[in-house]
C-alpha cells in the first residue's frame, strides 16, 4: 500500500507549520480473526524556521504528535480559549526529563486568529528552541475541520464500518 | 472479516471508562436483493474499578449500551447540561425490574469537564454498584466527535452510499 | 447490489415517523467515461398514524421527500426556530394544485423538542390529513446528525473521493 | 475511472451559481511506494447570468476556485460575517495583474441569507463583469455542510484511512 503525503502547510514570515495525520497500526489477535490497535495514531505537527524570504530550513524542524485527547482539546477551543500541552519524548527511558516540549495555542488579541508555538528545551544538547507560527481564523478553521475529520481515523474507528461486514444474519 | 478492537479509554484514579461502537447486523429480505437492519447498533460503554495504582479490575466491569437516541442526547449536551438514562437489561423477561442500570452525565461545577457515573442495582444479587469516572473537556470532546462520527454507522446509514451502486441509469 | 432498509423511526402515541436517505442515480455521459446525476436524492420522511396501543397503520402512511436545500434548512434550525415546506406532488401535470402537502417543524414551548407535522390536502379525494409527531431534543439531534451525514451522499458528493482515482500524475 | 458531475446549483432571477469539488492529483514518489499531492484540490464555483425567464447563458460563465484555506474562511462564517477573496489567474505569468477576480460573501441585512458576488476585471479585454447570486440560509447551510464534507477530500486526507492498510503489525 502506498504511503500518503498530503500535509496541510502554512508558510509564514518566520516559520512554517504542517499537520499530517498518522494512522494507528493494528495487530492480529492470537485467538484468530480479530484486529487490535497496536500503536496509536496521532496528528503530527511539524514546525521549521524561515532562513530568508520564502526559504525554510527543513533540517531544523521540530515535531509534536497530538494524541486523540489533545486533538479533542484542540477542536473544542473557543475563539478566546488557549491551551498548552507538554510532552517528554524520552518518557520511561533513562533520559526522562531531559527534553521537554510544550505546544501552546493562544488567540490573537483582536480575534483574527491564533499563535501556535512549539518550545523545545533540551538539557542534553543545552539547547532551547521556540518556533511560533501565527495562523488566521480561516487556516485555524481548516485545521479544526481536518482534525475533526481525521480524529476517528486516528482512533481506528473508521474500521468500524458496515461495508466491512459482508456477513449478514440468517433469514 | 476481522473483528476490530479500538476502544477509546480513559484511565482515572478510581476507575476506567471505554467507548466502543457496536455495528448493526443486517438480514437478507425474503423477497431477494435487500438488506434490513436486524439487530440495532449501539455505543458500548464499559466501566471497571481501580484496585491499586494504575491497576484495574476488568472482572468487575459494568456495561451500558447507548442507543442511537441516547447518543443523540449525549452529543447535544451543552456545557452546563446533564442527562440520565435508565436501562433494564431483563426487560420483557421474568426478571424484569430486578436489575436497574442508570447512567448519568453531569458537568463539573467549574466547567472543566463532566462526571460520568454508572449505577447498577441488582435485586437478585442484593448488590449495588456505582462507578464514577471524571472526564476532562478534551476527553469529552473526543467522545462527542467520535460518537457523532459513529452514529450513522451504528444506524446502518453508512450502507447508503453511492459507491455501492455501480448500476447507473440507462443513457 | 442490495437495497438497504435502515430507517430511523420514532414511535409516539398518535403516530410514527421514519427517515430514510434516498440516493441519487447517475447516468453515463454520451461522451464516454463520466457520470452525471440523473435523479436527485432526498431524505424520505414517512408518517403513519397509530390505531391502538403500539399499533400503527402502515397503509395510511404519508410521504414527504426533503430536497438537499430543505435538508439544509432542517439541519440549520436553531432551538427556537421553526420552518415549513410546501410540495405539490402533481407539479407540472394536469393535476397540478390538486394535492398540497406541507411539512412544518415547530419547537416545543419549553424547549424540550419539536413537533413535526405533515398536512396533506387532496382535492381529488376530498380528503385532508394531518399527522403530528412530537420528537425530543435527543431524537432531533439524531435526525440532524444523520441528515448532515447523509446530505453529501444525497447530493452524490460521496463519489468525489480520491479512493476512486487510482490513476496518478506522471512522475 | 469515471469523472463525476454532481454540482450543487442554485438558480436565481439574475444568475445561477454552482459548487463542485475538484480533487487533488497525486504523484508517485521516485523512492517507491508513496504518493504525494501534486496538484491541490479546490471547490470550483461557477457563476453564469440569466438571459430570460429560467434561461441562463452558460457561455458567459465565470469561475472561481476556492483553496482549502478559503473554504476554511467560508465554513467558519458567522451569520453576520462577510468575507472577500482575491485571485489573479495570471499570477506568475507575463499577464500578472491584468485580470483580477474577487469573490465576496455578504449577509442580507435581515439575516435571511447571503449575497455571493463574483467580480472579474479584465484589462486585456477591457471588460468588467459582476455576477451576484442571493442565497437563502438553507442554501448556505447546504454549501457549508457540503464544503465541510468535501474539505478533507480536497486536501487529499481521505487517503489517510485504515481501510487502505491491509498490512498489520507482527503478532
XYZ file of C-alpha atoms in Angstrom:
684
model
C 0.000 0.000 0.000
C 1.250 3.467 -0.812
C 2.194 5.890 1.928
C 0.386 9.186 1.505
C 1.980 12.640 1.673
C -0.709 15.296 1.882
C 0.236 17.686 4.706
C -1.705 20.867 5.348
C 1.015 23.503 5.475
C 1.003 27.214 6.246
C 4.085 29.255 5.365
C 4.570 32.421 7.388
C 7.309 35.028 7.757
C 9.348 33.330 10.451
C 8.395 29.683 10.178
C 6.199 27.075 8.541
C 3.793 24.654 10.189
C 2.323 21.467 8.775
C -0.242 18.948 10.004
C -0.345 15.326 8.881
C -2.467 12.513 10.291
C -0.635 9.373 11.362
C -2.858 6.295 11.400
C -2.784 3.621 14.063
C -1.355 0.201 13.368
C -3.246 -2.974 14.160
C -2.095 -6.369 15.435
C -3.835 -9.644 14.758
C -5.243 -11.254 17.863
C -3.695 -14.597 18.766
C -7.181 -16.048 19.096
C -7.832 -15.670 15.390
C -9.928 -13.268 13.390
C -9.630 -10.001 15.219
C -7.529 -6.849 14.997
C -6.447 -4.798 17.989
C -4.951 -1.311 17.857
C -1.225 -1.747 18.403
C 0.383 1.681 18.052
C -1.995 4.609 18.450
C -2.373 7.211 15.748
C -1.723 10.909 16.187
C -1.773 14.265 14.439
C 1.822 15.106 13.621
C 2.647 18.801 13.781
C 5.918 19.929 12.199
C 7.484 23.351 12.689
C 10.516 24.600 10.751
C 12.082 28.058 10.734
C 12.459 30.527 7.869
C 16.010 31.357 6.802
C 15.200 34.012 4.215
C 12.341 35.185 2.076
C 10.179 32.166 1.268
C 13.083 29.889 2.301
C 12.728 27.460 5.164
C 15.205 25.152 6.908
C 13.691 21.671 6.951
C 16.746 20.314 8.813
C 15.762 22.367 11.873
C 12.238 21.011 12.040
C 10.695 20.163 15.400
C 7.891 17.643 15.799
C 4.950 17.385 18.189
C 2.494 14.492 17.943
C -1.009 15.322 19.222
C -2.798 12.395 20.859
C -6.514 11.782 20.370
C -7.305 13.605 23.621
C -5.088 16.557 22.697
C -6.890 16.730 19.352
C -10.112 16.821 21.390
C -8.819 19.866 23.276
C -7.710 21.459 20.016
C -11.016 21.078 18.166
C -13.070 22.295 21.137
C -11.098 25.546 21.550
C -13.424 28.542 21.590
C -12.415 31.836 19.920
C -10.909 33.236 23.131
C -9.572 29.973 24.611
C -5.965 28.933 24.822
C -4.343 25.608 25.627
C -0.932 24.112 26.283
C 0.361 20.541 26.050
C 3.585 19.093 27.480
C 5.466 16.093 26.089
C 8.606 14.300 27.199
C 9.880 12.329 24.204
C 12.196 10.326 26.474
C 9.498 9.345 28.967
C 10.171 5.987 30.608
C 13.798 5.946 29.426
C 16.965 6.897 31.296
C 16.784 10.312 29.645
C 13.371 11.092 31.084
C 13.038 14.772 31.882
C 15.999 15.842 29.763
C 13.939 17.063 26.837
C 10.753 18.990 27.413
C 8.432 20.011 24.607
C 5.457 22.278 25.014
C 2.916 23.290 22.439
C 0.803 26.341 23.121
C -2.138 27.774 21.216
C -3.198 31.326 22.072
C -5.764 33.585 20.401
C -4.714 36.893 18.852
C -5.966 39.777 20.964
C -8.057 41.109 18.078
C -9.694 37.759 17.414
C -8.111 37.442 13.981
C -6.506 34.065 14.610
C -4.094 32.201 16.878
C -0.413 31.890 17.689
C 0.776 28.279 17.664
C 4.150 27.886 19.398
C 6.422 24.941 20.000
C 9.128 25.175 22.672
C 11.794 22.516 22.955
C 14.194 22.602 25.923
C 16.938 20.014 25.536
C 19.205 19.669 28.582
C 21.389 17.107 26.827
C 22.211 19.492 23.970
C 21.952 22.586 26.197
C 19.593 23.991 23.605
C 16.320 25.821 23.715
C 14.177 26.353 20.628
C 10.946 28.231 20.229
C 9.096 28.433 16.940
C 5.881 30.442 16.641
C 3.537 30.453 13.672
C 0.583 32.859 13.506
C -2.445 31.299 11.848
C -5.530 33.104 10.593
C -9.085 32.229 11.573
C -9.539 30.623 8.145
C -6.399 28.481 8.496
C -7.467 27.511 12.002
C -10.892 26.501 10.666
C -9.193 24.221 8.134
C -7.102 22.673 10.919
C -10.131 22.131 13.170
C -12.292 20.701 10.371
C -9.487 18.477 9.130
C -8.626 17.313 12.670
C -12.291 16.543 13.395
C -12.395 14.521 10.193
C -9.136 12.746 10.992
C -9.836 12.017 14.684
C -11.935 8.859 14.160
C -9.357 7.589 11.672
C -6.537 8.225 14.161
C -8.532 6.285 16.759
C -9.024 3.436 14.280
C -12.799 3.911 14.347
C -13.033 4.107 10.573
C -12.559 0.341 10.714
C -15.959 0.019 12.384
C -17.975 0.135 9.207
C -20.776 -1.959 7.867
C -19.045 -2.095 4.494
C -16.539 -4.442 6.033
C -19.207 -6.837 7.222
C -20.466 -8.740 4.232
C -21.821 -11.425 6.541
C -25.448 -10.923 7.413
C -27.693 -12.671 9.885
C -29.578 -15.752 8.852
C -33.008 -15.088 7.442
C -13.965 -10.353 8.315
C -11.828 -9.318 11.251
C -13.430 -8.001 14.398
C -11.955 -4.659 15.396
C -10.753 -3.689 18.885
C -10.129 0.040 19.057
C -11.811 1.341 22.224
C -11.357 4.922 23.378
C -10.342 4.505 27.016
C -9.695 6.967 29.830
C -7.949 5.706 32.954
C -8.629 7.691 36.111
C -7.838 7.303 39.814
C -10.851 5.233 40.818
C -11.978 3.642 37.569
C -11.561 3.379 33.831
C -14.126 4.026 31.101
C -14.076 2.885 27.494
C -16.298 3.518 24.466
C -16.596 1.134 21.536
C -19.062 1.289 18.661
C -21.110 -1.836 18.008
C -22.410 -2.058 14.460
C -25.873 -3.249 13.492
C -26.392 -6.580 11.820
C -28.424 -6.979 8.664
C -30.772 -9.691 7.459
C -31.461 -10.542 3.854
C -35.029 -9.857 2.815
C -37.001 -12.919 1.794
C -38.048 -11.111 -1.360
C -34.496 -11.122 -2.687
C -31.885 -8.410 -3.028
C -32.368 -6.258 0.016
C -30.877 -5.951 3.484
C -32.823 -4.907 6.547
C -31.328 -3.912 9.902
C -31.771 -6.906 12.180
C -30.075 -6.077 15.470
C -29.525 -2.364 16.089
C -26.080 -0.998 16.777
C -25.079 0.889 19.912
C -22.222 2.672 21.655
C -20.939 0.282 24.290
C -19.674 1.975 27.464
C -17.600 -0.120 29.848
C -16.697 0.903 33.388
C -14.270 -1.010 35.595
C -12.875 -0.054 39.009
C -9.283 0.626 40.059
C -7.780 -1.768 42.598
C -4.472 -0.016 43.092
C -2.233 2.467 41.377
C -2.723 2.072 37.629
C -4.323 -1.331 38.259
C -7.885 -2.016 37.244
C -10.197 -4.970 37.791
C -11.619 -5.987 34.433
C -13.664 -8.775 36.056
C -15.801 -6.160 37.806
C -16.674 -4.293 34.637
C -20.182 -2.976 34.125
C -21.656 -2.316 30.685
C -24.139 0.209 29.368
C -25.130 0.237 25.685
C -26.219 3.655 24.407
C -28.935 3.535 21.729
C -28.936 5.889 18.741
C -31.318 8.256 20.531
C -29.236 8.224 23.726
C -26.193 9.041 21.616
C -28.244 11.950 20.242
C -28.795 13.215 23.786
C -25.113 12.727 24.572
C -23.744 14.639 21.573
C -26.171 17.528 22.037
C -25.240 18.134 25.697
C -24.304 21.764 26.286
C -21.507 22.721 28.701
C -23.871 23.060 31.678
C -26.356 20.318 30.727
C -26.709 16.964 32.416
C -28.591 13.833 31.414
C -29.535 10.439 32.802
C -30.558 7.197 31.087
C -32.216 4.122 32.629
C -31.914 0.574 31.326
C -33.412 -2.687 32.458
C -31.281 -5.473 30.956
C -34.011 -8.029 31.808
C -36.838 -6.106 30.185
C -39.581 -8.351 28.799
C -38.280 -11.387 30.739
C -39.481 -12.837 34.043
C -36.685 -10.921 35.781
C -37.914 -7.547 34.543
C -37.322 -4.858 37.140
C -34.785 -6.866 39.130
C -31.747 -5.117 37.700
C -31.747 -1.388 37.156
C -28.913 0.450 35.483
C -28.639 4.194 35.266
C -26.025 6.253 33.507
C -25.665 9.882 34.464
C -23.558 12.635 32.948
C -23.112 15.804 34.990
C -20.891 18.823 34.380
C -18.166 19.777 36.853
C -19.138 22.929 38.701
C -16.091 24.776 37.375
C -16.829 23.821 33.767
C -13.647 21.749 33.472
C -15.383 18.557 32.371
C -18.031 16.015 33.365
C -18.677 13.182 35.782
C -19.897 10.033 34.044
C -21.447 7.560 36.508
C -22.951 4.129 36.128
C -25.160 2.734 38.901
C -26.265 -0.883 38.865
C -28.829 -2.057 41.415
C -29.258 -5.822 41.258
C -32.081 -7.160 43.474
C -31.256 -10.751 42.549
C -27.675 -10.468 43.817
C -28.633 -7.950 46.532
C -25.839 -5.769 45.130
C -25.474 -2.124 44.339
C -22.541 -0.769 42.338
C -21.676 2.769 41.426
C -18.653 3.653 39.316
C -17.838 7.280 38.523
C -15.234 8.495 36.068
C -14.372 12.199 35.772
C -13.602 13.216 32.193
C -11.973 16.429 31.061
C -13.413 18.778 28.466
C -10.875 17.461 25.973
C -11.771 13.824 26.618
C -15.445 14.712 26.381
C -14.796 16.433 23.034
C -13.181 13.246 21.737
C -16.199 11.243 22.903
C -18.664 13.630 21.280
C -16.748 13.841 17.997
C -16.238 10.084 17.878
C -19.888 9.403 18.763
C -21.073 11.857 16.092
C -18.858 10.043 13.595
C -20.046 6.631 14.740
C -23.780 7.436 14.953
C -24.588 6.972 11.247
C -22.592 3.738 11.236
C -24.481 2.485 14.307
C -27.735 3.301 12.480
C -26.527 1.426 9.408
C -26.641 4.589 7.300
C -23.063 4.147 6.110
C -24.557 1.487 3.845
C -26.426 4.189 1.942
C -23.560 5.173 -0.285
C -23.245 5.743 -3.985
C -20.057 3.682 -4.030
C -22.181 0.621 -3.537
C -24.343 1.375 -6.538
C -22.344 0.521 -9.645
C -25.557 0.338 -11.645
C -26.401 3.574 -13.370
C -29.468 4.695 -15.264
C -29.720 3.971 -18.965
C -28.420 6.692 -21.194
C -26.363 -4.548 -5.234
C -28.585 -4.943 -2.205
C -31.138 -2.301 -1.328
C -30.718 -1.152 2.263
C -33.531 -0.784 4.816
C -32.264 1.085 7.846
C -34.814 3.789 8.673
C -34.541 5.892 11.820
C -38.010 5.577 13.339
C -39.664 7.158 16.360
C -42.921 5.668 17.609
C -45.163 8.033 19.568
C -48.688 7.901 20.967
C -50.568 9.107 17.909
C -48.217 8.352 15.025
C -44.817 7.135 13.927
C -42.218 8.951 11.850
C -39.282 7.495 9.950
C -36.375 8.992 7.990
C -34.544 7.155 5.215
C -31.979 8.553 2.801
C -32.643 8.029 -0.903
C -29.504 8.188 -3.004
C -29.264 9.875 -6.394
C -28.977 7.876 -9.570
C -26.296 8.546 -12.153
C -26.340 8.428 -15.950
C -23.331 7.709 -18.123
C -22.330 10.638 -20.287
C -22.632 10.038 -24.015
C -19.106 11.324 -24.439
C -17.648 8.386 -22.587
C -16.196 7.998 -19.130
C -18.251 10.308 -16.964
C -21.268 10.043 -14.696
C -23.854 12.773 -14.260
C -26.503 12.919 -11.532
C -29.736 11.824 -13.158
C -32.397 11.701 -10.446
C -31.581 13.694 -7.324
C -31.506 12.069 -3.934
C -33.658 13.101 -0.987
C -34.448 12.388 2.658
C -37.690 10.447 2.673
C -39.920 11.160 5.665
C -42.772 8.750 6.328
C -45.636 9.403 8.744
C -48.240 6.793 9.702
C -50.958 7.006 12.347
C -51.460 4.919 15.475
C -54.615 2.795 15.603
C -54.217 1.462 19.125
C -51.582 0.964 21.743
C -48.288 0.343 19.976
C -50.206 -0.422 16.774
C -49.745 1.655 13.666
C -51.488 1.684 10.296
C -48.813 1.466 7.618
C -51.473 1.613 4.871
C -52.282 5.200 5.844
C -48.718 6.391 5.578
C -47.962 9.778 4.031
C -44.608 10.629 2.433
C -42.603 13.829 2.167
C -39.239 13.873 0.359
C -36.871 16.575 1.611
C -34.604 18.030 -1.070
C -30.976 18.904 -0.400
C -31.913 22.543 0.264
C -34.753 21.568 2.604
C -32.308 19.354 4.477
C -30.092 22.437 4.721
C -32.950 24.337 6.370
C -33.634 21.401 8.670
C -30.059 20.964 9.927
C -29.576 24.697 10.491
C -32.688 25.077 12.678
C -31.845 26.743 15.975
C -33.549 25.683 19.220
C -36.343 28.263 18.862
C -36.628 28.263 15.057
C -39.450 26.777 13.042
C -39.789 26.063 9.337
C -42.372 24.944 6.822
C -42.038 23.371 3.365
C -44.699 23.017 0.650
C -44.787 20.332 -2.016
C -47.142 19.649 -4.902
C -46.634 16.013 -5.916
C -48.512 16.636 -9.175
C -46.495 19.665 -10.201
C -46.206 20.037 -13.981
C -49.047 17.568 -14.611
C -52.707 18.218 -15.343
C -53.445 17.643 -11.655
C -51.138 20.436 -10.517
C -52.505 22.166 -7.445
C -54.945 19.390 -6.552
C -52.781 17.895 -3.816
C -50.924 20.114 -1.414
C -48.504 18.784 1.169
C -46.907 20.866 3.856
C -44.341 19.823 6.415
C -43.883 22.002 9.467
C -41.332 21.812 12.256
C -42.034 23.845 15.392
C -40.212 23.912 18.723
C -41.991 22.925 21.956
C -42.612 25.991 24.088
C -40.494 24.572 26.907
C -37.559 23.828 24.626
C -37.850 20.081 25.166
C -38.116 19.184 21.483
C -40.117 19.799 18.329
C -43.459 18.997 16.707
C -43.084 17.630 13.187
C -46.372 17.751 11.252
C -47.373 16.684 7.783
C -50.599 18.034 6.260
C -51.966 16.616 3.037
C -54.928 18.318 1.354
C -56.212 16.281 -1.570
C -58.908 17.997 -3.616
C -59.349 14.967 -5.861
C -60.176 12.682 -2.937
C -61.807 15.490 -0.929
C -59.541 14.458 1.919
C -57.444 16.308 4.441
C -54.908 14.535 6.636
C -52.709 15.896 9.355
C -50.240 13.756 11.257
C -48.125 15.251 14.035
C -45.229 13.546 15.801
C -43.546 15.134 18.824
C -39.807 14.481 18.889
C -37.470 15.014 21.822
C -34.285 17.061 21.691
C -32.299 13.810 21.631
C -34.298 12.363 18.734
C -33.971 15.659 16.888
C -30.200 15.576 17.447
C -30.078 12.122 15.871
C -32.079 13.401 12.887
C -29.837 16.436 12.438
C -26.600 14.461 12.787
C -27.835 11.720 10.473
C -29.133 14.246 7.916
C -25.824 16.142 7.999
C -24.039 12.846 7.393
C -26.422 11.855 4.606
C -26.562 15.219 2.824
C -23.334 14.822 0.795
C -24.401 11.290 -0.152
C -27.818 12.548 -1.271
C -26.025 15.162 -3.400
C -23.790 12.473 -4.875
C -20.693 14.124 -3.431
C -19.509 10.915 -1.788
C -18.489 9.957 -5.324
C -15.842 12.677 -5.259
C -13.231 10.695 -3.427
C -9.559 10.078 -4.006
C -10.075 6.377 -3.399
C -11.779 6.193 -6.746
C -8.847 7.712 -8.548
C -6.153 5.072 -8.826
C -4.558 6.992 -11.661
C -1.838 9.340 -10.537
C 0.071 12.007 -12.362
C 3.233 11.077 -14.232
C 6.371 11.396 -12.215
C -12.345 5.800 -13.537
C -15.444 7.827 -14.302
C -15.472 11.581 -13.836
C -18.344 12.666 -11.634
C -20.777 15.523 -12.398
C -22.832 16.307 -9.333
C -22.761 20.104 -8.851
C -24.894 21.814 -6.222
C -26.638 24.537 -8.204
C -28.952 27.379 -7.225
C -30.878 29.151 -9.978
C -31.962 32.688 -9.167
C -33.536 35.567 -11.094
C -30.377 37.148 -12.465
C -27.845 34.328 -12.381
C -27.055 30.778 -11.346
C -24.291 29.534 -9.066
C -22.876 26.025 -8.771
C -20.326 24.380 -6.483
C -18.298 21.319 -7.449
C -15.390 19.773 -5.574
C -12.181 19.243 -7.555
C -9.963 16.555 -6.084
C -6.193 16.767 -5.827
C -3.959 14.682 -8.033
C -1.150 12.565 -6.653
C 2.324 11.776 -7.964
C 4.270 8.626 -7.201
C 7.413 9.253 -5.227
C 10.651 8.393 -7.008
C 11.727 6.439 -3.958
C 8.999 3.857 -4.464
C 5.739 3.187 -2.690
C 4.466 6.604 -1.753
C 2.076 9.172 -3.159
C 2.480 12.917 -2.822
C -0.142 15.551 -3.575
C 0.772 17.013 -6.944
C -1.961 19.479 -7.876
C -4.076 20.703 -4.969
C -7.824 20.293 -4.966
C -10.320 23.136 -4.712
C -14.007 23.992 -4.566
C -14.943 25.257 -8.005
C -17.599 27.981 -8.010
C -19.277 28.774 -11.324
C -21.459 31.807 -11.976
C -23.474 32.340 -15.149
C -26.021 35.041 -15.934
C -29.728 34.739 -16.706
C -30.826 35.825 -20.188
C -34.557 35.359 -19.746
C -37.007 33.560 -17.533
C -35.366 30.340 -16.401
C -32.796 30.715 -19.189
C -29.136 31.059 -18.419
C -26.103 31.739 -20.600
C -23.511 29.059 -19.879
C -21.085 30.639 -22.371
C -20.725 33.663 -20.098
C -19.812 31.650 -17.036
C -17.103 32.882 -14.706
C -15.084 30.569 -12.447
C -13.530 30.986 -9.012
C -11.636 28.123 -7.386
C -11.651 28.246 -3.562
C -8.471 26.899 -1.935
C -8.554 24.822 1.236
C -7.896 27.915 3.352
C -10.603 29.921 1.570
C -13.006 27.048 2.217
C -11.961 27.329 5.875
C -12.966 31.004 5.864
C -16.230 30.137 4.112
C -17.333 27.403 6.519
C -16.466 29.462 9.606
C -18.543 32.483 8.539
C -20.931 33.535 11.283
C -24.454 34.790 10.472
C -23.342 38.437 10.350
C -19.825 37.921 8.952
C -18.681 38.743 5.467
C -15.523 37.840 3.566
C -13.763 38.617 0.320
C -11.113 36.721 -1.649
C -8.895 37.992 -4.483
C -7.403 35.874 -7.252
C -5.130 36.665 -10.163
C -5.487 33.836 -12.684
C -2.359 35.009 -14.488
C -0.159 35.161 -11.416
C 3.492 34.432 -12.159
C 2.994 34.931 -15.918
C 3.678 37.980 -18.081
C -0.001 38.887 -17.797
C 0.112 39.104 -13.997
C -2.187 41.837 -12.723
C -4.184 42.119 -15.951
C -7.134 40.079 -14.704
C -8.433 40.498 -11.188
C -11.155 38.346 -9.721
C -12.797 38.954 -6.391
C -15.393 36.866 -4.646
C -17.401 38.460 -1.866
C -19.896 36.949 0.537
C -22.112 39.342 2.484
C -25.061 38.641 4.771
C -28.515 40.019 3.959
C -29.411 42.802 6.363
C -32.413 40.870 7.648
C -30.382 37.722 8.310
C -32.294 35.727 5.696
C -29.208 34.659 3.733
C -26.186 35.960 1.838
C -25.189 37.673 -1.374
C -22.399 35.859 -3.193
C -20.778 38.046 -5.861
C -18.006 37.473 -8.349
C -16.301 40.460 -9.978
C -13.912 39.982 -12.876
C -11.917 42.959 -14.144
C -10.044 42.093 -17.331
C -7.680 44.824 -18.561
C -6.740 42.805 -21.636
C -10.336 42.597 -22.835
C -11.261 45.963 -21.310
C -14.151 44.174 -19.646
C -15.670 44.205 -16.208
C -18.201 41.609 -15.084
C -20.085 41.331 -11.854
C -22.485 38.496 -11.134
C -24.392 38.361 -7.850
C -26.463 35.459 -6.592
C -28.586 35.759 -3.444
C -28.646 32.520 -1.452
C -31.020 31.657 1.360
C -29.942 30.492 4.804
C -30.952 26.952 3.824
C -28.925 27.009 0.608
C -25.986 28.443 2.514
C -26.283 25.642 5.076
C -26.097 23.088 2.265
C -22.988 24.825 0.900
C -21.308 24.916 4.321
C -22.151 21.308 5.157
C -21.090 20.099 1.729
C -17.872 22.145 1.817
C -17.044 20.829 5.313
C -17.577 17.315 3.991
C -15.507 17.970 0.876
C -12.616 19.815 2.550
C -10.678 16.730 3.724
C -11.167 15.153 0.293
C -9.878 18.306 -1.413
C -6.838 18.183 0.893
C -6.299 14.513 -0.003
C -6.858 13.448 3.619
C -9.474 10.876 2.675
C -6.491 8.827 1.552
C -5.382 8.523 5.175
C -7.645 5.665 6.059
C -7.100 2.390 7.826
C -9.059 0.623 5.114
C -6.135 1.160 2.826
C -3.707 -0.509 5.184
C -4.251 -4.238 4.965
C -0.808 -4.799 6.430
C -0.844 -5.219 10.175
C 1.933 -5.385 12.710
C 3.508 -8.703 13.524
C 1.915 -10.501 16.396
